[in-house]
Short mmCIF file of C-alpha atoms (C1' of nucleotides) in Angstrom, two decimals:
data_model
loop_
_atom_site.label_atom_id
_atom_site.label_comp_id
_atom_site.label_asym_id
_atom_site.label_seq_id
_atom_site.Cartn_x
_atom_site.Cartn_y
_atom_site.Cartn_z
CA MET J 1 -10.31 -0.97 -41.06
CA PHE J 2 -7.92 -3.91 -40.79
CA ALA J 3 -4.71 -3.88 -38.83
CA LEU J 4 -1.87 -6.31 -39.30
CA VAL J 5 0.21 -6.92 -36.18
CA ASP J 6 3.54 -8.35 -37.25
CA CYS J 7 6.30 -9.46 -34.87
CA ASN J 8 9.72 -8.06 -35.75
CA ASN J 9 12.33 -10.73 -36.58
CA PHE J 10 10.15 -13.07 -34.56
CA TYR J 11 12.42 -16.05 -33.79
CA VAL J 12 15.33 -13.75 -32.99
CA SER J 13 13.08 -11.70 -30.72
CA CYS J 14 12.06 -14.89 -28.88
CA GLU J 15 15.71 -15.74 -28.25
CA ARG J 16 16.35 -12.20 -27.04
CA ALA J 17 13.39 -12.25 -24.68
CA PHE J 18 15.23 -14.88 -22.61
CA ASN J 19 18.76 -13.69 -23.24
CA PRO J 20 19.01 -9.89 -23.02
CA SER J 21 22.74 -9.97 -23.77
CA LEU J 22 21.73 -10.55 -27.41
CA THR J 23 20.26 -7.06 -27.67
CA GLY J 24 22.06 -4.89 -30.18
CA LYS J 25 24.14 -7.84 -31.43
CA PRO J 26 23.78 -9.63 -34.77
CA VAL J 27 21.69 -12.78 -34.23
CA VAL J 28 20.42 -15.45 -36.64
CA VAL J 29 18.20 -18.50 -36.23
CA LEU J 30 18.76 -21.51 -38.49
CA SER J 31 16.32 -23.98 -40.06
CA ASN J 32 16.33 -27.66 -39.12
CA ASN J 33 19.70 -29.34 -39.64
CA ASP J 34 21.19 -25.90 -39.02
CA GLY J 35 20.79 -25.32 -42.75
CA CYS J 36 19.45 -21.87 -43.71
CA PHE J 37 18.79 -18.53 -42.07
CA ILE J 38 15.12 -18.36 -41.13
CA ALA J 39 15.33 -15.27 -38.92
CA ARG J 40 17.82 -12.41 -38.71
CA SER J 41 18.14 -9.47 -36.38
CA ASP J 42 18.44 -6.01 -37.97
CA GLU J 43 22.19 -6.14 -37.26
CA ALA J 44 22.45 -9.48 -39.09
CA LYS J 45 20.49 -8.11 -42.05
CA ALA J 46 22.88 -5.17 -42.20
CA LEU J 47 25.78 -7.63 -42.58
CA GLY J 48 24.16 -8.88 -45.79
CA LEU J 49 22.99 -12.26 -44.47
CA PRO J 50 20.03 -13.11 -46.72
CA MET J 51 16.75 -14.75 -45.71
CA GLY J 52 16.96 -18.43 -46.63
CA GLY J 53 20.71 -18.21 -47.25
CA PRO J 54 22.61 -21.43 -46.46
CA ALA J 55 24.69 -20.88 -43.32
CA PHE J 56 27.78 -22.73 -44.57
CA LYS J 57 28.23 -20.23 -47.39
CA PHE J 58 28.43 -17.35 -44.91
CA ARG J 59 30.73 -18.90 -42.34
CA ASP J 60 33.33 -16.14 -42.71
CA ILE J 61 30.88 -13.31 -42.17
CA LEU J 62 29.37 -15.13 -39.18
CA GLN J 63 32.75 -15.62 -37.51
CA LYS J 64 34.27 -12.26 -38.31
CA ASN J 65 31.28 -10.42 -36.87
CA ARG J 66 30.69 -12.74 -33.93
CA VAL J 67 27.14 -13.37 -35.07
CA ARG J 68 25.16 -15.28 -32.42
CA VAL J 69 23.80 -18.38 -34.16
CA PHE J 70 20.87 -20.47 -32.88
CA SER J 71 19.31 -23.75 -34.01
CA ALA J 72 15.55 -23.49 -34.42
CA ASN J 73 13.61 -23.96 -31.17
CA PHE J 74 10.04 -24.30 -32.40
CA PRO J 75 8.42 -25.32 -29.10
CA LEU J 76 9.67 -22.03 -27.63
CA TYR J 77 8.54 -19.95 -30.62
CA GLY J 78 5.12 -21.61 -30.70
CA ASP J 79 4.56 -20.92 -27.04
CA MET J 80 5.71 -17.30 -27.33
CA SER J 81 3.38 -16.91 -30.29
CA SER J 82 0.39 -18.03 -28.20
CA ARG J 83 1.25 -15.45 -25.58
CA VAL J 84 1.56 -12.67 -28.15
CA MET J 85 -1.75 -13.65 -29.79
CA ALA J 86 -3.55 -13.82 -26.43
CA THR J 87 -2.32 -10.33 -25.58
CA ILE J 88 -3.47 -8.91 -28.92
CA GLY J 89 -6.81 -10.71 -28.54
CA ASP J 90 -7.41 -9.01 -25.18
CA LEU J 91 -7.17 -5.60 -26.83
CA ALA J 92 -8.81 -6.44 -30.18
CA PRO J 93 -11.14 -9.42 -29.88
CA GLU J 94 -11.87 -9.72 -33.60
CA ILE J 95 -8.64 -11.42 -34.50
CA GLU J 96 -7.40 -13.77 -37.19
CA ILE J 97 -4.16 -15.55 -36.33
CA TYR J 98 -2.57 -15.56 -39.76
CA SER J 99 0.79 -17.17 -39.01
CA ILE J 100 3.10 -17.85 -36.11
CA ASP J 101 4.14 -14.19 -36.02
CA GLU J 102 1.25 -12.26 -37.60
CA ALA J 103 -2.35 -11.47 -36.75
CA PHE J 104 -4.99 -9.48 -38.58
CA VAL J 105 -7.47 -7.64 -36.38
CA ASP J 106 -10.60 -5.68 -37.23
CA LEU J 107 -10.29 -2.26 -35.65
CA GLY J 108 -13.78 -1.26 -36.78
CA GLY J 109 -15.12 -0.82 -33.25
CA PHE J 110 -12.22 1.30 -32.00
CA SER J 111 -12.54 4.46 -34.08
CA ARG J 112 -13.58 6.57 -31.09
CA PHE J 113 -10.24 5.83 -29.41
CA GLY J 114 -8.38 6.79 -32.57
CA LEU J 115 -7.17 3.79 -34.53
CA GLU J 116 -3.50 4.70 -34.43
CA HIS J 117 -3.68 5.35 -30.74
CA HIS J 118 -5.26 2.00 -30.08
CA ALA J 119 -2.67 0.29 -32.28
CA SER J 120 0.11 1.95 -30.27
CA ARG J 121 -1.47 0.58 -27.15
CA ILE J 122 -1.48 -2.93 -28.60
CA ARG J 123 2.16 -2.51 -29.54
CA SER J 124 3.34 -1.35 -26.13
CA THR J 125 1.26 -3.94 -24.28
CA VAL J 126 2.62 -6.84 -26.32
CA ARG J 127 6.12 -5.55 -25.68
CA LYS J 128 5.51 -5.25 -21.97
CA HIS J 129 3.78 -8.62 -21.49
CA THR J 130 5.93 -10.79 -23.76
CA GLY J 131 9.10 -8.86 -24.61
CA ILE J 132 8.33 -9.16 -28.33
CA PRO J 133 8.50 -6.00 -30.50
CA VAL J 134 5.79 -5.68 -33.16
CA SER J 135 4.97 -3.40 -36.06
CA ILE J 136 1.39 -2.55 -36.96
CA GLY J 137 -0.06 -1.50 -40.31
CA ILE J 138 -3.59 -0.20 -40.76
CA GLY J 139 -5.56 -0.06 -44.00
CA SER J 140 -9.00 -0.61 -45.49
CA THR J 141 -8.03 -4.03 -46.90
CA LYS J 142 -5.74 -6.76 -45.66
CA THR J 143 -3.34 -6.14 -48.54
CA LEU J 144 -3.10 -2.43 -47.70
CA ALA J 145 -2.65 -3.24 -43.99
CA LYS J 146 0.19 -5.54 -45.00
CA ALA J 147 1.82 -2.79 -47.04
CA ALA J 148 1.40 -0.36 -44.15
CA SER J 149 3.04 -2.73 -41.66
CA ARG J 150 6.00 -2.96 -44.00
CA MET J 151 6.35 0.80 -43.93
CA ALA J 152 5.98 0.85 -40.14
CA LYS J 153 8.83 -1.63 -39.91
CA LYS J 154 11.12 0.13 -42.38
CA ASN J 155 10.78 3.73 -41.21
CA PRO J 156 11.55 4.39 -37.54
CA GLY J 157 9.66 7.68 -37.89
CA TYR J 158 6.35 5.82 -37.65
CA GLU J 159 7.24 4.45 -34.21
CA GLY J 160 5.90 1.05 -35.16
CA VAL J 161 2.44 2.09 -36.38
CA CYS J 162 1.55 3.18 -39.91
CA MET J 163 -1.96 3.93 -41.09
CA LEU J 164 -2.96 4.41 -44.73
CA SER J 165 -6.25 6.24 -44.87
CA THR J 166 -6.32 9.21 -47.26
CA ARG J 167 -6.18 8.73 -51.00
CA LYS J 168 -2.81 10.50 -51.07
CA GLU J 169 -1.29 8.36 -48.31
CA ILE J 170 -2.33 5.25 -50.22
CA SER J 171 -1.00 6.32 -53.60
CA ASP J 172 2.27 7.53 -52.04
CA ALA J 173 2.65 4.17 -50.34
CA LEU J 174 1.90 2.24 -53.53
CA THR J 175 4.50 4.30 -55.42
CA THR J 176 7.26 3.27 -53.04
CA LEU J 177 6.14 -0.35 -52.73
CA LYS J 178 7.99 -2.57 -55.22
CA VAL J 179 5.81 -5.08 -56.97
CA ASP J 180 7.54 -8.12 -55.46
CA ASP J 181 6.96 -6.71 -51.99
CA ILE J 182 3.20 -6.89 -52.50
CA TRP J 183 1.54 -9.62 -50.44
CA GLY J 184 0.81 -12.45 -52.89
CA ILE J 185 3.37 -11.56 -55.57
CA GLY J 186 6.26 -14.02 -55.56
CA ARG J 187 9.37 -14.51 -57.66
CA GLN J 188 7.78 -15.96 -60.78
CA TRP J 189 5.08 -13.36 -61.04
CA ASN J 190 7.58 -10.61 -60.36
CA ARG J 191 9.66 -11.80 -63.31
CA LEU J 192 6.62 -11.76 -65.58
CA LEU J 193 5.53 -8.32 -64.38
CA GLU J 194 9.03 -6.96 -65.01
CA THR J 195 8.77 -7.91 -68.67
CA ARG J 196 5.67 -5.70 -68.86
CA ASN J 197 7.50 -2.92 -67.00
CA ILE J 198 5.14 -3.16 -64.04
CA ARG J 199 7.48 -2.24 -61.19
CA THR J 200 5.52 -0.64 -58.36
CA ALA J 201 2.30 -1.47 -56.59
CA LEU J 202 0.86 1.66 -58.22
CA ASP J 203 1.73 0.29 -61.70
CA TYR J 204 0.10 -2.99 -60.74
CA SER J 205 -3.05 -1.32 -59.47
CA ARG J 206 -3.43 0.37 -62.88
CA THR J 207 -2.68 -2.64 -65.07
CA PRO J 208 -5.64 -3.76 -67.23
CA ALA J 209 -7.62 -6.36 -65.27
CA SER J 210 -7.99 -8.51 -68.39
CA TRP J 211 -4.23 -8.95 -68.62
CA ILE J 212 -3.96 -9.82 -64.94
CA ARG J 213 -6.85 -12.25 -65.21
CA LYS J 214 -5.21 -13.99 -68.14
CA ASN J 215 -1.70 -14.24 -66.66
CA LEU J 216 -2.09 -14.16 -62.89
CA HIS J 217 -5.58 -15.61 -62.71
CA ILE J 218 -8.04 -15.07 -59.88
CA PRO J 219 -5.47 -14.50 -57.10
CA GLY J 220 -3.89 -11.72 -59.16
CA ILE J 221 -7.24 -10.00 -59.61
CA ARG J 222 -7.91 -10.16 -55.89
CA ILE J 223 -4.60 -8.46 -55.16
CA GLN J 224 -5.42 -5.67 -57.59
CA GLU J 225 -8.87 -5.13 -56.09
CA GLU J 226 -7.41 -5.04 -52.60
CA LEU J 227 -4.73 -2.51 -53.59
CA ASN J 228 -7.52 -0.33 -54.97
CA GLY J 229 -9.31 -0.41 -51.64
CA HIS J 230 -11.93 -3.07 -52.43
CA SER J 231 -11.75 -5.71 -49.75
CA CYS J 232 -11.88 -9.29 -51.11
CA LEU J 233 -10.23 -11.10 -48.23
CA PRO J 234 -12.40 -11.17 -45.11
CA LEU J 235 -11.15 -11.57 -41.54
CA GLU J 236 -11.23 -15.30 -40.83
CA GLN J 237 -11.68 -15.51 -37.09
CA VAL J 238 -12.47 -19.21 -37.10
CA ARG J 239 -9.74 -21.29 -38.64
CA PRO J 240 -11.31 -23.57 -41.24
CA PRO J 241 -10.55 -27.26 -40.68
CA LYS J 242 -7.34 -28.39 -42.33
CA GLN J 243 -7.59 -30.08 -45.73
CA SER J 244 -4.26 -31.83 -45.43
CA ILE J 245 -1.60 -32.46 -42.81
CA CYS J 246 2.06 -32.95 -43.67
CA THR J 247 5.02 -34.22 -41.64
CA SER J 248 8.35 -34.14 -43.42
CA ARG J 249 12.03 -33.76 -42.58
CA SER J 250 15.37 -33.42 -44.22
CA PHE J 251 17.76 -35.99 -42.79
CA GLY J 252 20.83 -35.15 -40.77
CA ARG J 253 22.79 -37.42 -43.16
CA THR J 254 22.06 -39.30 -46.35
CA VAL J 255 19.90 -42.38 -46.03
CA ILE J 256 20.26 -45.22 -48.50
CA SER J 257 18.55 -48.36 -47.22
CA LEU J 258 14.86 -49.11 -47.37
CA ASP J 259 15.06 -50.14 -43.74
CA GLU J 260 16.10 -46.67 -42.55
CA LEU J 261 13.58 -44.96 -44.81
CA GLN J 262 10.89 -47.18 -43.33
CA GLN J 263 11.79 -46.02 -39.84
CA ALA J 264 11.65 -42.39 -40.88
CA VAL J 265 8.39 -42.75 -42.82
CA ALA J 266 6.74 -44.72 -40.02
CA THR J 267 7.72 -41.99 -37.56
CA PHE J 268 6.29 -39.26 -39.81
CA ALA J 269 3.13 -41.32 -40.31
CA GLY J 270 2.78 -41.69 -36.54
CA THR J 271 3.14 -37.93 -36.15
CA CYS J 272 0.49 -37.36 -38.84
CA ALA J 273 -1.90 -39.67 -36.96
CA ARG J 274 -1.34 -37.71 -33.76
CA LYS J 275 -1.91 -34.41 -35.57
CA LEU J 276 -5.13 -35.86 -37.05
CA ARG J 277 -6.40 -36.68 -33.57
CA GLU J 278 -5.51 -33.17 -32.37
CA GLU J 279 -7.40 -31.72 -35.33
CA GLY J 280 -10.38 -34.01 -34.69
CA SER J 281 -10.23 -35.34 -38.23
CA VAL J 282 -9.86 -38.62 -40.08
CA ALA J 283 -7.94 -39.04 -43.35
CA SER J 284 -9.09 -40.96 -46.41
CA MET J 285 -5.86 -40.66 -48.42
CA LEU J 286 -2.18 -40.78 -47.69
CA THR J 287 0.82 -39.68 -49.74
CA VAL J 288 4.44 -40.63 -49.15
CA PHE J 289 7.31 -38.88 -50.89
CA ILE J 290 11.03 -39.50 -50.77
CA CYS J 291 13.69 -37.50 -52.53
CA THR J 292 17.40 -36.98 -52.97
CA SER J 293 19.04 -33.59 -52.52
CA PRO J 294 17.93 -30.98 -55.07
CA PHE J 295 21.61 -30.01 -55.29
CA ASP J 296 22.72 -33.45 -56.55
CA GLU J 297 23.90 -34.14 -60.09
CA PRO J 298 20.87 -34.74 -62.34
CA HIS J 299 21.64 -38.46 -62.80
CA ARG J 300 21.75 -38.98 -59.02
CA LYS J 301 18.43 -37.26 -58.45
CA TYR J 302 15.21 -39.11 -57.78
CA ARG J 303 11.85 -38.13 -56.41
CA GLY J 304 9.22 -40.75 -55.71
CA THR J 305 5.69 -39.97 -54.63
CA ARG J 306 2.68 -42.23 -54.18
CA THR J 307 -0.85 -41.60 -53.00
CA LEU J 308 -2.97 -44.45 -51.63
CA ALA J 309 -6.52 -44.62 -50.33
CA MET J 310 -6.67 -45.56 -46.67
CA PRO J 311 -8.54 -48.86 -46.08
CA ARG J 312 -11.15 -46.68 -44.41
CA PRO J 313 -11.06 -43.09 -43.14
CA SER J 314 -9.00 -43.20 -39.98
CA ARG J 315 -6.70 -41.41 -37.55
CA ASP J 316 -5.35 -44.56 -36.04
CA THR J 317 -1.56 -44.71 -35.76
CA ILE J 318 -1.33 -48.34 -36.80
CA SER J 319 -3.41 -48.09 -39.96
CA VAL J 320 -1.73 -44.82 -40.99
CA ILE J 321 1.71 -46.41 -40.57
CA ARG J 322 0.62 -49.53 -42.48
CA THR J 323 -0.65 -47.52 -45.43
CA ALA J 324 2.51 -45.42 -45.44
CA GLU J 325 4.67 -48.55 -45.54
CA LEU J 326 2.79 -49.83 -48.60
CA ALA J 327 3.21 -46.49 -50.37
CA LEU J 328 6.92 -46.32 -49.52
CA ALA J 329 7.59 -49.87 -50.75
CA SER J 330 6.11 -48.96 -54.14
CA ILE J 331 8.35 -45.92 -54.70
CA TYR J 332 11.64 -46.95 -53.11
CA ARG J 333 14.47 -47.38 -55.61
CA GLU J 334 17.87 -48.72 -54.71
CA GLY J 335 21.09 -46.82 -55.32
CA PHE J 336 20.07 -43.29 -54.34
CA GLU J 337 21.14 -41.12 -51.43
CA TYR J 338 17.90 -39.95 -49.89
CA LYS J 339 17.93 -36.62 -48.13
CA LYS J 340 14.30 -36.02 -47.26
CA ALA J 341 11.00 -37.83 -46.86
CA GLY J 342 7.48 -36.94 -45.86
CA VAL J 343 3.96 -38.16 -45.25
CA ILE J 344 0.85 -36.18 -46.19
CA VAL J 345 -2.63 -37.20 -45.10
CA SER J 346 -5.51 -35.68 -47.06
CA GLY J 347 -9.17 -36.06 -47.86
CA LEU J 348 -9.79 -35.03 -44.26
CA ALA J 349 -13.25 -35.16 -42.68
CA PRO J 350 -14.49 -34.60 -39.13
CA ALA J 351 -13.97 -37.72 -37.02
CA SER J 352 -17.58 -37.58 -35.83
CA SER J 353 -18.92 -38.02 -39.36
CA SER J 354 -16.73 -41.05 -39.93
CA GLU J 355 -18.03 -42.73 -36.78
CA ARG J 356 -21.54 -42.49 -38.17
CA GLU J 357 -20.38 -43.96 -41.47
CA ILE J 358 -18.49 -46.78 -39.78
CA ALA J 359 -21.71 -47.71 -38.04
CA LEU J 360 -23.07 -48.71 -41.45
CA PHE J 361 -20.35 -51.31 -41.93
CA THR J 362 -20.24 -54.85 -40.65
CA GLU J 363 -20.10 -55.90 -37.05
CA GLU J 364 -16.37 -56.78 -37.16
CA ASP J 365 -15.40 -53.43 -38.63
CA THR J 366 -17.24 -51.59 -35.93
CA ALA J 367 -15.52 -53.67 -33.29
CA GLY J 368 -12.13 -53.10 -34.94
CA ASN J 369 -12.70 -49.39 -35.08
CA ASP J 370 -13.66 -49.29 -31.46
CA ARG J 371 -10.59 -51.27 -30.42
CA GLU J 372 -8.31 -48.91 -32.40
CA LYS J 373 -9.89 -45.94 -30.75
CA ARG J 374 -9.42 -47.29 -27.24
CA LEU J 375 -5.83 -48.25 -28.01
CA MET J 376 -5.03 -44.73 -29.24
CA GLU J 377 -6.65 -43.19 -26.19
CA ALA J 378 -4.60 -45.42 -23.91
CA MET J 379 -1.36 -44.62 -25.74
CA GLU J 380 -2.00 -40.91 -25.55
CA SER J 381 -2.84 -40.89 -21.88
CA ILE J 382 0.37 -42.79 -21.11
CA ASN J 383 2.41 -40.39 -23.22
CA ARG J 384 0.82 -37.35 -21.66
CA ARG J 385 1.91 -38.60 -18.31
CA TYR J 386 5.33 -40.12 -19.02
CA GLY J 387 6.61 -38.14 -22.00
CA PRO J 388 5.93 -37.85 -25.73
CA ALA J 389 7.38 -41.22 -26.84
CA ALA J 390 7.00 -43.28 -23.68
CA VAL J 391 5.03 -45.81 -25.73
CA ARG J 392 5.20 -45.91 -29.49
CA ILE J 393 4.74 -48.31 -32.39
CA ALA J 394 7.94 -50.33 -32.86
CA ALA J 395 8.30 -49.15 -36.49
CA GLU J 396 8.69 -45.56 -35.29
CA ASN J 397 12.30 -44.70 -34.63
CA ASP J 398 14.09 -41.41 -35.02
CA ASP J 399 17.64 -42.50 -34.19
CA ALA J 400 18.95 -43.11 -37.67
CA TRP J 401 17.84 -40.03 -39.57
CA LYS J 402 17.41 -37.39 -36.87
CA PRO J 403 18.17 -33.80 -37.95
CA ASN J 404 21.23 -32.03 -36.51
CA GLN J 405 20.70 -29.18 -34.10
CA ALA J 406 23.98 -28.10 -32.61
CA MET J 407 23.08 -24.69 -31.23
CA LYS J 408 19.66 -24.95 -29.69
CA SER J 409 18.54 -22.69 -26.85
CA ALA J 410 16.58 -24.01 -23.87
CA GLN J 411 12.80 -24.55 -23.97
CA TYR J 412 12.35 -21.81 -21.40
CA THR J 413 8.57 -21.82 -21.40
CA THR J 414 7.62 -25.41 -22.20
CA ALA J 415 10.02 -27.74 -20.37
CA TRP J 416 10.46 -27.70 -16.61
CA SER J 417 13.90 -29.24 -16.93
CA ASP J 418 15.03 -26.31 -19.05
CA ILE J 419 13.80 -23.69 -16.63
CA LEU J 420 16.33 -25.02 -14.15
CA THR J 421 19.13 -24.16 -16.57
CA LEU J 422 17.94 -20.56 -16.42
CA SER J 423 18.21 -20.28 -12.67
CA GLY J 424 21.25 -22.55 -12.41
"C1'" DT E 1 30.80 -31.82 -45.71
"C1'" DC E 2 27.04 -28.34 -45.44
"C1'" DT E 3 20.73 -25.62 -48.67
"C1'" DG E 4 13.65 -25.99 -43.79
"C1'" DG E 5 8.82 -27.25 -42.86
"C1'" DG E 6 3.87 -26.79 -43.29
"C1'" DG E 7 0.25 -25.09 -45.53
"C1'" DT E 8 -3.45 -23.14 -49.45
"C1'" DC E 9 -5.28 -22.23 -53.97
"C1'" DC E 10 -5.47 -22.69 -58.93
"C1'" DT E 11 -5.01 -24.90 -63.52
"C1'" DA E 12 -4.58 -28.53 -66.85
"C1'" DG E 13 -5.42 -32.92 -68.46
"C1'" DG E 14 -7.25 -37.53 -68.34
"C1'" DA E 15 -10.81 -40.88 -66.92
"C1'" DC E 16 -15.31 -41.52 -66.53
"C1'" DC E 17 -20.37 -40.55 -66.36
"C1'" DC E 18 -24.95 -39.59 -68.68
"C1'" DT R 1 -18.85 -37.73 -95.93
"C1'" DC R 2 -18.68 -38.80 -90.69
"C1'" DT R 3 -18.37 -39.12 -84.31
"C1'" DG R 4 -21.63 -33.94 -78.95
"C1'" DG R 5 -21.98 -31.52 -74.89
"C1'" DG R 6 -21.70 -30.97 -70.18
"C1'" DG R 7 -20.32 -32.40 -66.01
"C1'" DT R 8 -17.42 -34.49 -61.92
"C1'" DC R 9 -13.46 -36.44 -59.86
"C1'" DC R 10 -8.71 -37.32 -59.50
"C1'" DT R 11 -3.80 -36.37 -60.01
"C1'" DA R 12 0.15 -33.68 -60.95
"C1'" DG R 13 2.34 -29.59 -60.97
"C1'" DG R 14 3.08 -24.83 -60.15
"C1'" DA R 15 2.25 -20.64 -57.92
"C1'" DC R 16 1.87 -18.30 -53.42
"C1'" DC R 17 2.30 -17.52 -48.05
"C1'" DC R 18 4.76 -17.67 -43.39
#
DNA sequence: TCTGGGGTCCTAGGACCC
DNA sequence: TCTGGGGTCCTAGGACCC
């Protein structure tokens, strides 16, 4: 049996863990640039504030109800997530960390304790050790566990733990589960399914497989199998190496000049290089994209994207930035108000394999590679000691296009300076 | 005035190979 | 008269997830 442990309103719960006065009050957390709602407390949901809704359109509701509004504080949420996952892992070692606020665990070995009982123990321990409330769903497939966790969250009667085991429990659950609440069914597919009058998970589970195969392809078939109790999605305890790494941002204001875009793109490229080194990978390709706001008039819209091969597979800041600059120069067009840009590195391979390949090249290349590597190591050791951007490549600069974050809470668990604000 | 960021998988179509 | 079959790789785009 699989269990899904799912943190309730995760980012809001993180804010509450350090600020108990938020308990019982409506709270929202905003995306970068204080744009959209990305987390809402139950009280905020009850006010009709939608997930992903743009904050400026709900200003009245926010003010009238004294909603507590926070800018996103991802270092805090990431650190709280690690603590939650570590606590779960202590009580259920076969764990797949699925997202920042969710983990699948295999409860197979715990049947003699009673699965629901053990799940309750996980729930109360996480609450006690981290302050984060979680809901837990148990089922014979990941998709059923997901559905169960939804029920656990929605109905207080379950006290945070819902297990689907008998045939009747499963079919009752599938009858109440709307098709677009199934894990893996999004907006487009929901629209298509509606036209066929497929409205509940039970309808979906009984739809001819040939039709699903034709219209929703392999992923659709997997969902159907999983709803019918045939597990297709195994627990992935070891995260597979990343295939691509992306760094992108919306700008705090519109950016017009190539010069400013270059600064932004170089900074994102530098971040990608650092992420590559963390991942232990090298990249063979690099993509740059720039775009205007999707809400602009059609004639003012532009999206440019360009993929280039790296001169050789690398994770060196300088060569990643250089390649990104070439790509940017080829897509930049004058006269547009750019709102967002990003760098994606792909064609990733383990760094160790590339070192062997480099050894096949000429003497100079080997020397160059070695010099790059030592330079990166030196930069990183300086930055570890003196702060994240103590030394950087001159092209990197986040002054001009930095996102706005007006209402950010302190980094209670990751910055010493911010802990002082707690006690002070 | 003001609308996030980081991923994966799948398909289709074109280039190219033998 | 009339022009195969099978494969890979790459890119772009669209779907999904959190």
